[in-house]
Amino acid sequence: MLNKLIRKSEKSISIPLGKRKENAQQEQLPGHIAIIMDGNGRWAKKRALPRIAGHHEGMKTVKKITRFANEVGIKVLTLYAFSTENWKRPKMEVEFLMRLPEEFLGTYLPELIEQNVQVQMMGNIESLPEHTKRAVQKAIDQTATNDGLILNFALNYGSRDEIVQAVSKIARDVQEGNVALEEISEALLSNHLMTKNLSEPDLLIRTSGEVRLSNFMLWQLAYTEFWFTDTLWPDFDESCLMDAIENYQKRNRRYGGLKEGEGN
Ligand code: IPE
Ligand code: IPE
Ligand code: MG
């Protein structure tokens, strides 16, 4: 444990963050990074604070990471903020989480506009409380013409729900004679998902030590590179993101084939 701590601090002392960023920019960056922001509750519990204090702290990490991802030159950042299963949590926690977008965007929207960030949202918007919908819609509208980083919030998002909706729309189109059975393809299904305007994630990060997908982008992650870290989301910072990006840049993405020089 101590060794690990020493190694970690040596690493950050030896290469400053700015330099790491510059180095990474010389190589292929992940165009789309998706993050399962997990561990807010445990962060709070460790400090004997209520779980919502962890969510509040996690919101600060969202700002920090969005700003930095934009600086690095990432094109799309998808953040899993609330799953279709998170309604199972205590009412008070759910209500707090549904207030967070307003608080986040209330203080941060001007900066997002200035940084040329475009806010998008995927998930079942209809069943969100009115006040949450309003805050998110305002951010989407006011950043619609920005062409920098796309900040895509997965809010009330569930991948199975997304796939069911897509399949049901396609079935209806077939039934009504607008789509022929032979036209059903991977591309057609992809075009019915909530990510239809986005590239697929190149890198998936999950914080807090959990190693599962929790109903997140099951279709889109087919060939994504995964990065799991024990760091809790409120503790995740710029250097943690650089760790993930640097590791990604060492990977060999084969997509089932071989790289040049790997064949006989
Ligand atoms: C992630 O943190 C935020 C949401 C799921 C909304 P958690 O609230 O899941 O934190 P843990 O996993 O209980 O520590
Ligand atoms: C996944 O985290 C959802 C979000 C990060 C928004 P959870 O904390 O809800 O996932 P499980 O319950 O541990 O699988
Ligand atoms: Mg969790």
PDB file of C-alpha atoms and ligand atoms in Angstrom, residues 37-42 51 86 89 206 208 210 212, ligand 3:
ATOM      1  CA  MET A  37     -19.304   7.743 -12.295  1.00  0.00           C
ATOM      2  CA  ASP A  38     -19.538   5.464  -9.274  1.00  0.00           C
ATOM      3  CA  GLY A  39     -18.651   5.637  -5.582  1.00  0.00           C
ATOM      4  CA  ASN A  40     -20.254   8.875  -4.396  1.00  0.00           C
ATOM      5  CA  GLY A  41     -22.078   7.122  -1.563  1.00  0.00           C
ATOM      6  CA  ARG A  42     -18.968   5.323  -0.331  1.00  0.00           C
ATOM      7  CA  ARG A  51     -24.798   9.978   0.739  1.00  0.00           C
ATOM      8  CA  ASN A  86     -31.616   4.195  -9.667  1.00  0.00           C
ATOM      9  CA  ARG A  89     -33.092   4.320  -4.127  1.00  0.00           C
ATOM     10  CA  ARG A 206     -15.722   2.968 -14.247  1.00  0.00           C
ATOM     11  CA  SER A 208     -15.010   2.881  -7.374  1.00  0.00           C
ATOM     12  CA  GLU A 210     -16.966  -2.138  -9.321  1.00  0.00           C
ATOM     13  CA  ARG A 212     -19.670  -4.367 -14.198  1.00  0.00           C
TER      14      ARG A 212
HETATM   15 MG    MG B   3     -22.843   2.822  -7.025  1.00  0.00          MG
END
